[in-house]
Coordinates of C-alpha atoms and ligand atoms in Angstrom, one line a residue:
Chain A
M29 CA 34.3 212.9 190.3
T30 CA 33.9 214.8 187.2
T31 CA 32.3 213.3 184.2
H32 CA 32.4 216.1 181.7
Q33 CA 31.6 214.5 178.4
G34 CA 32.1 216.7 175.4
P35 CA 29.4 216.6 172.8
G36 CA 29.7 213.5 170.6
T37 CA 32.2 211.8 172.9
D38 CA 30.8 208.6 174.3
S39 CA 32.7 207.2 177.2
A40 CA 32.8 203.6 176.1
I41 CA 36.6 203.6 176.1
E42 CA 36.7 205.1 179.5
E43 CA 34.3 202.5 180.8
T44 CA 36.3 199.6 179.3
L45 CA 39.5 200.9 180.8
K46 CA 37.8 201.5 184.1
S47 CA 36.5 197.9 184.5
Y48 CA 39.9 196.6 183.5
L49 CA 41.7 198.7 186.1
V50 CA 39.1 198.0 188.9
D51 CA 39.6 194.3 188.2
R52 CA 43.4 194.5 188.2
L53 CA 43.9 197.0 191.0
K54 CA 41.1 195.6 193.1
T55 CA 40.0 199.1 194.0
E56 CA 37.6 201.8 192.7
V57 CA 39.2 204.3 190.3
T58 CA 37.7 207.4 188.7
F59 CA 38.2 208.7 185.2
D60 CA 40.4 211.6 186.3
Q61 CA 42.3 210.0 189.1
D62 CA 46.1 210.2 188.7
L63 CA 47.0 206.6 188.8
F64 CA 50.7 207.1 189.4
E65 CA 50.4 209.8 192.0
S66 CA 48.0 207.7 194.0
G67 CA 50.6 204.9 194.0
L68 CA 48.1 202.5 192.3
V69 CA 50.2 202.0 189.2
S70 CA 53.8 201.0 189.4
S71 CA 56.3 201.4 186.6
M72 CA 55.9 197.7 185.7
F73 CA 52.1 198.0 185.5
A74 CA 52.5 201.1 183.3
M75 CA 54.0 198.9 180.5
E76 CA 51.2 196.4 181.0
L77 CA 48.8 199.2 180.3
V78 CA 50.5 200.0 177.0
V79 CA 50.3 196.4 176.0
H80 CA 46.6 196.2 177.1
L81 CA 45.6 199.3 175.2
E82 CA 47.3 198.1 172.1
K83 CA 45.6 194.7 172.2
T84 CA 42.2 195.9 173.3
F85 CA 41.8 198.8 171.0
E86 CA 44.0 197.6 168.1
V87 CA 46.2 200.6 168.1
S88 CA 50.0 200.8 168.2
I89 CA 51.5 203.3 170.6
V90 CA 54.9 204.4 169.4
G91 CA 57.3 207.4 169.3
N92 CA 56.1 210.4 171.1
D93 CA 52.9 208.8 172.3
L94 CA 54.9 206.4 174.4
R95 CA 55.0 208.9 177.3
L96 CA 54.1 208.3 180.9
A97 CA 51.8 211.3 180.8
N98 CA 49.5 209.6 178.4
F99 CA 48.9 206.8 180.9
R100 CA 48.3 208.9 184.0
S101 CA 44.5 208.6 184.1
I102 CA 41.7 206.7 182.4
R103 CA 40.8 210.0 180.7
S104 CA 44.3 210.5 179.2
M105 CA 44.5 206.9 178.0
A106 CA 41.1 207.2 176.3
A107 CA 42.1 210.4 174.7
L108 CA 45.3 208.7 173.3
V109 CA 43.2 205.8 172.0
R110 CA 40.7 208.1 170.3
G111 CA 43.5 210.2 168.8
L112 CA 45.2 207.1 167.4
R113 CA 41.9 205.7 166.0
D114 CA 41.0 208.9 164.3
G115 CA 44.5 208.9 162.8
D116 CA 45.1 212.5 163.8
G117 CA 48.7 212.4 162.9
R118 CA 50.1 211.7 166.4
G119 CA 53.5 210.2 166.9
Chain B
M12 CA 92.5 198.8 177.9
A13 CA 89.3 200.5 179.1
A14 CA 86.3 198.4 178.7
D15 CA 84.2 201.1 177.0
C16 CA 87.0 201.6 174.4
R17 CA 86.8 198.0 173.3
P18 CA 85.0 197.6 170.0
G19 CA 83.2 194.3 170.7
P20 CA 79.8 193.6 172.1
V21 CA 78.9 193.0 175.7
A22 CA 78.2 189.3 176.1
V23 CA 75.3 188.3 178.3
L24 CA 75.1 184.7 179.4
G25 CA 71.6 183.5 180.3
A26 CA 68.5 185.0 178.7
G27 CA 66.2 184.8 181.7
V28 CA 64.7 187.5 183.7
M29 CA 68.0 189.3 184.4
G30 CA 69.9 188.4 181.2
T31 CA 67.2 190.1 179.1
A32 CA 66.9 193.1 181.4
I33 CA 70.7 193.6 181.4
A34 CA 70.7 193.2 177.6
T35 CA 68.0 195.8 177.4
T36 CA 70.1 198.2 179.5
V37 CA 73.2 197.7 177.4
L38 CA 71.4 198.0 174.1
G39 CA 69.5 201.0 175.2
S40 CA 72.8 202.7 175.9
G41 CA 73.8 202.1 172.4
L42 CA 76.2 199.2 172.8
P43 CA 75.9 195.9 171.0
V44 CA 75.0 192.7 172.8
V45 CA 75.6 189.0 172.2
L46 CA 73.0 187.1 174.3
L47 CA 73.7 183.4 174.9
D48 CA 71.4 180.7 176.3
V49 CA 71.2 177.0 176.1
G50 CA 67.9 177.0 174.2
Q51 CA 66.6 178.7 171.1
A52 CA 63.1 179.0 172.6
E53 CA 64.6 181.1 175.5
L54 CA 66.4 183.3 173.0
D55 CA 63.3 183.8 170.8
R56 CA 61.3 184.8 173.9
A57 CA 64.1 187.1 175.1
E58 CA 64.2 189.0 171.8
R59 CA 60.5 189.8 172.1
T60 CA 60.9 190.7 175.8
I61 CA 63.8 193.0 175.0
E62 CA 61.8 194.8 172.4
T63 CA 59.0 195.5 174.9
Q64 CA 61.6 196.4 177.6
L65 CA 63.3 199.0 175.3
R66 CA 59.9 200.6 174.8
H67 CA 59.2 200.5 178.6
A68 CA 62.6 202.0 179.3
R69 CA 61.9 204.8 176.8
M70 CA 58.5 205.4 178.3
M71 CA 60.0 205.8 181.8
D72 CA 62.7 208.1 180.4
A73 CA 65.4 205.7 181.5
L74 CA 67.5 205.6 178.4
P75 CA 70.4 208.0 177.7
S76 CA 69.2 210.5 175.1
G77 CA 70.5 210.6 171.6
R78 CA 71.8 207.1 171.3
T79 CA 70.6 204.6 168.8
P80 CA 70.0 201.2 170.4
G81 CA 72.9 198.7 169.9
R82 CA 72.6 195.6 167.8
L83 CA 71.4 192.4 169.4
V84 CA 72.8 189.0 168.4
T85 CA 71.5 185.9 170.0
T86 CA 73.4 182.6 170.1
T87 CA 73.7 179.2 171.7
S88 CA 77.4 179.0 170.7
L89 CA 80.2 180.0 173.1
S90 CA 82.5 180.8 170.3
A91 CA 80.4 183.9 169.7
L92 CA 81.9 185.4 172.8
A93 CA 85.3 185.9 171.3
G94 CA 86.1 189.6 171.0
A95 CA 83.5 190.6 173.7
R96 CA 84.4 193.8 175.6
A97 CA 82.9 192.3 178.8
V98 CA 81.0 189.2 179.8
V99 CA 78.0 189.3 182.2
E100 CA 77.0 185.9 183.5
A101 CA 73.3 185.7 184.5
V102 CA 72.5 182.0 184.4
V103 CA 70.6 180.2 187.2
E104 CA 71.7 180.7 190.8
H105 CA 73.5 177.3 191.1
Q106 CA 77.2 177.4 191.8
A107 CA 78.2 174.5 189.6
T108 CA 76.2 175.8 186.6
K109 CA 77.8 179.3 187.0
V110 CA 81.3 177.9 187.4
G111 CA 80.9 175.8 184.3
V112 CA 79.7 178.7 182.2
L113 CA 82.4 181.1 183.6
V114 CA 85.2 178.6 182.9
D115 CA 83.9 178.1 179.4
A116 CA 83.7 181.9 178.8
A117 CA 87.2 182.4 180.3
G118 CA 88.5 180.0 177.7
V119 CA 87.2 182.1 174.8
I120 CA 87.7 185.7 175.9
D121 CA 90.8 187.9 176.2
A122 CA 92.8 187.9 179.5
D123 CA 92.0 191.5 180.1
T124 CA 88.2 191.3 179.4
P125 CA 86.2 191.6 182.6
L126 CA 84.2 188.6 183.6
I127 CA 81.2 189.6 185.6
S128 CA 78.8 187.5 187.6
N129 CA 75.3 188.8 188.4
T130 CA 74.9 186.3 191.2
S131 CA 72.4 187.2 193.9
G132 CA 74.6 186.0 196.7
I133 CA 77.2 183.3 195.9
P134 CA 80.5 184.7 197.0
I135 CA 82.6 185.9 194.0
D136 CA 85.6 184.2 195.4
A137 CA 83.9 180.8 195.4
L138 CA 83.1 181.3 191.7
A139 CA 86.6 182.5 191.0
D140 CA 88.2 179.3 192.4
S141 CA 88.1 177.2 189.2
L142 CA 88.9 180.0 186.8
P143 CA 92.2 180.2 185.0
R144 CA 92.5 183.9 185.9
P145 CA 90.5 184.5 189.1
Q146 CA 91.5 188.2 189.1
Q147 CA 89.4 188.7 186.0
L148 CA 86.1 188.0 187.9
I149 CA 83.9 190.6 189.6
G150 CA 80.3 190.7 190.8
T151 CA 77.7 193.2 189.6
H152 CA 74.4 192.8 191.3
F153 CA 72.0 194.5 188.9
M154 CA 68.5 195.0 190.4
N155 CA 65.4 194.0 188.7
P156 CA 64.2 195.7 186.4
A157 CA 67.8 196.5 185.5
Y158 CA 66.8 198.8 182.7
L159 CA 65.0 201.1 185.1
I160 CA 67.3 201.0 188.2
D161 CA 70.4 203.0 187.8
L162 CA 72.3 201.9 190.9
V163 CA 74.3 198.7 190.9
E164 CA 75.9 196.8 193.8
V165 CA 79.4 195.9 192.7
I166 CA 81.2 193.1 194.5
R167 CA 84.9 193.0 194.6
G168 CA 86.3 189.6 195.4
P169 CA 89.5 189.2 197.4
R170 CA 91.3 188.2 194.2
T171 CA 89.6 190.7 191.8
D172 CA 92.4 193.0 190.4
E173 CA 92.4 196.7 189.9
A174 CA 92.2 196.5 186.1
T175 CA 89.0 194.5 186.4
V176 CA 87.5 197.0 188.8
T177 CA 88.5 199.9 186.5
A178 CA 87.1 198.2 183.4
V179 CA 83.8 197.5 185.1
T180 CA 83.5 201.0 186.5
E181 CA 84.0 202.3 183.0
L182 CA 81.4 199.9 181.5
L183 CA 78.9 200.9 184.1
A184 CA 79.5 204.6 183.4
A185 CA 78.9 203.8 179.7
L186 CA 75.6 202.3 180.7
N187 CA 74.7 205.4 182.8
R188 CA 74.9 203.3 185.9
R189 CA 76.2 204.3 189.3
A190 CA 78.0 201.8 191.5
V191 CA 78.4 201.1 195.2
V192 CA 81.3 198.7 195.7
V193 CA 81.1 196.2 198.6
R194 CA 83.2 193.4 200.0
D195 CA 82.6 189.8 199.1
S196 CA 80.3 187.9 201.4
P197 CA 77.3 185.6 201.0
G198 CA 74.3 187.7 199.8
F199 CA 76.5 190.9 199.8
V200 CA 74.4 193.7 201.2
T201 CA 71.1 193.8 199.2
S202 CA 70.3 190.0 199.2
R203 CA 71.3 189.6 202.8
L204 CA 68.8 192.2 203.8
L205 CA 66.1 191.7 201.2
H206 CA 65.8 187.9 200.8
P207 CA 65.0 187.0 204.4
M208 CA 62.4 189.7 204.4
L209 CA 60.7 188.2 201.3
N210 CA 60.9 184.8 202.9
D211 CA 59.1 186.2 206.0
A212 CA 56.5 187.9 203.9
A213 CA 55.7 184.5 202.3
R214 CA 55.5 183.0 205.8
L215 CA 53.0 185.6 206.9
V216 CA 50.7 184.6 204.0
D217 CA 51.2 181.0 204.8
E218 CA 50.3 181.5 208.5
D219 CA 47.1 183.4 207.4
V220 CA 48.2 186.5 209.2
A221 CA 47.4 188.6 206.1
T222 CA 46.8 188.1 202.4
A223 CA 49.6 188.8 199.9
Q224 CA 47.6 191.9 198.9
D225 CA 47.5 193.2 202.4
V226 CA 51.2 192.4 203.2
D227 CA 52.2 194.5 200.2
R228 CA 49.7 197.3 201.0
L229 CA 51.1 197.6 204.5
M230 CA 54.7 197.7 203.4
V231 CA 53.9 200.2 200.6
G232 CA 51.5 202.4 202.5
C233 CA 53.2 202.4 206.0
L234 CA 56.8 201.8 205.2
G235 CA 57.4 203.4 201.9
H236 CA 58.3 200.3 199.8
R237 CA 57.8 200.8 196.1
T238 CA 55.8 197.7 195.4
G239 CA 55.7 195.5 198.5
P240 CA 57.7 192.4 199.3
L241 CA 55.5 189.9 197.5
R242 CA 55.2 191.8 194.3
T243 CA 59.0 192.1 194.5
A244 CA 59.3 188.3 195.0
D245 CA 57.0 187.8 192.0
L246 CA 59.2 190.2 189.9
I247 CA 62.3 188.3 190.9
G248 CA 60.8 184.9 190.1
L249 CA 60.0 182.6 192.9
D250 CA 62.2 179.8 191.5
N251 CA 65.2 182.2 191.6
L252 CA 64.2 183.4 195.0
V253 CA 64.2 179.9 196.4
D254 CA 67.5 179.1 194.7
S255 CA 69.1 182.3 196.1
L256 CA 67.7 181.7 199.6
A257 CA 69.0 178.1 199.4
A258 CA 72.4 179.3 198.4
L259 CA 72.5 181.6 201.4
Y260 CA 71.2 179.0 203.8
E261 CA 73.8 176.5 202.6
R262 CA 76.6 178.9 203.2
T263 CA 75.5 180.5 206.5
G264 CA 73.3 177.9 208.2
E265 CA 70.9 180.7 209.3
Q266 CA 67.3 179.6 209.4
R267 CA 66.0 182.9 208.1
Y268 CA 67.4 182.0 204.7
R269 CA 65.8 178.6 204.6
P270 CA 63.2 178.8 201.8
C271 CA 59.8 178.6 203.5
E272 CA 57.2 175.9 202.6
Q273 CA 54.9 178.5 200.9
L274 CA 57.6 179.4 198.4
L275 CA 58.6 175.8 197.7
A276 CA 55.0 174.9 197.1
K277 CA 54.5 177.7 194.6
V278 CA 57.6 176.7 192.7
R279 CA 56.4 173.1 192.7
D280 CA 53.1 174.2 191.3
G281 CA 54.8 176.2 188.5
D282 CA 53.6 179.5 190.0
L283 CA 56.9 181.4 189.5
G284 CA 55.6 185.0 189.7
R285 CA 55.5 187.4 186.8
K286 CA 57.4 185.2 184.4
S287 CA 54.8 182.4 184.6
G288 CA 51.8 184.8 184.9
R289 CA 51.1 184.0 188.6
G290 CA 52.8 183.9 191.9
F291 CA 51.5 185.7 195.0
H292 CA 49.6 187.9 192.6
D293 CA 48.1 187.5 189.2
Y294 CA 49.7 188.9 186.0
R295 CA 47.7 188.3 182.9
E296 CA 49.4 190.7 180.5
T297 CA 53.1 190.7 181.4
L298 CA 56.2 191.9 179.6
S299 CA 56.7 189.0 177.3
Ligands
NAD12 N1 65.6 187.7 189.2 C1 66.1 188.7 189.8 O1 65.4 189.6 190.2 C2 67.6 188.8 190.1 C3 68.1 190.0 190.6 C4 69.5 190.0 190.7 C5 70.3 189.0 190.5 N2 69.7 187.8 190.0 C6 70.6 186.7 189.7 O2 70.8 186.7 188.2 C7 71.0 185.4 187.8 C8 69.9 185.0 186.7 O3 68.7 185.0 187.4 P1 67.3 185.1 186.6 O4 66.3 185.5 187.5 O5 67.5 185.8 185.3 O6 67.1 183.5 186.3 P2 66.2 182.8 185.2 O7 65.8 181.5 185.7 O8 65.1 183.8 184.8 O9 67.1 182.7 183.9 C9 68.2 181.9 183.9 C10 68.6 181.6 182.4 O10 69.9 180.9 182.4 C11 69.8 180.0 181.4 N3 70.9 179.0 181.6 C12 70.9 178.0 182.5 N4 72.0 177.3 182.3 C13 72.7 177.9 181.4 C14 74.0 177.6 180.8 N5 74.7 176.6 181.2 N6 74.4 178.4 179.8 C15 73.6 179.5 179.3 N7 72.4 179.8 179.9 C16 72.0 179.0 180.9 C17 68.4 179.4 181.5 O11 68.0 178.8 180.3 C18 67.6 180.7 181.7 O12 67.1 181.3 180.5 C19 71.0 184.5 189.0 O13 72.2 184.3 189.5 C20 70.1 185.3 190.0 O14 70.3 184.9 191.3 C21 68.4 187.7 189.8

């Protein structure tokens, strides 16, 4: 498992997502694991992830951000949340 | 007249699991929908669900590109069906309820508007019996989630006429759906094969042979199922599964269709699957 943390990035979002996923999927997951490829996340659960992210991190995921690729791993979801929180003009 | 040339909306009767998913499919293809149910609460919930499902469909790349979603109108009044280009019935799996709704709809729509039942397994011809124009009725068995699955089992009843088949084929094409047409028979192809398997999967849990989690894990990991039988049962809705099995048992007398005690107990306890938040598995944040 890689845990490369860039300077200034704390991994609180990753940790929150990880404990949610471990709880829901009843299995260990790593930050970089491809959740779809490993068959852990179905297309139904993908939408639950969207709703969960929006609720937990108070963001709204619309337009171009609503792409499966953004939900592939804990890392990519965290990056999406960070981007939306920083208001970096996504979407 | 070809169904997709009609100007009117597609009417969907019943705003439950399937009615909302079918409405999402139609709206996502750019066609307008009139969604009818008996209660305003069901319709309000359906509107929220459809909004989420449209997002879900978009995320999964399941919508035809370049089309603006159609307009949704919800109603509790049958008169709103007048002028519909097609009617899709998706009320509970009870023959008498379906017949009542279909007869009412037939009284409001044009003689050449296809009347479509989304029954899981009640023979189309049995539903056609009380209709003023039985040739107008056809079965389309959309799978759940309808807005993500592009293949539809179409059931041609012995009295379904060619014009109805053509109109439905054109409607499905407008929805980017492919069809496999089968002959009328209890459970058609998919429910006849799937439902007894789901019933058996529930029995395995009841007999403590394996947990629901493990039954699903085995079917996914060993046999290539997408989600496993018990997650499928939860997605269908255990109340509807029991009703569908009962309808098949009643018509065939075959024990494999007799809803098992485990399923009946869950329905009694209100654990209906995804739609109630719990079935064989837990769903805390669902689509609604
Ligand atoms: N759930 C599935 O996965 C699935 C898949 C394929 C086909 N089907 C079939 O589709 C149909 C609908 O199933 P569902 O799972 O959506 O059921 P559901 O219980 O989720 O919804 C049924 C809806 O019909 C409404 N209704 C009942 N009587 C009515 C009436 N007289 N007029 C108008 N609305 C009425 C109810 O209020 C409810 O909202 C059934 O025939 C079922 O067998 C279900």
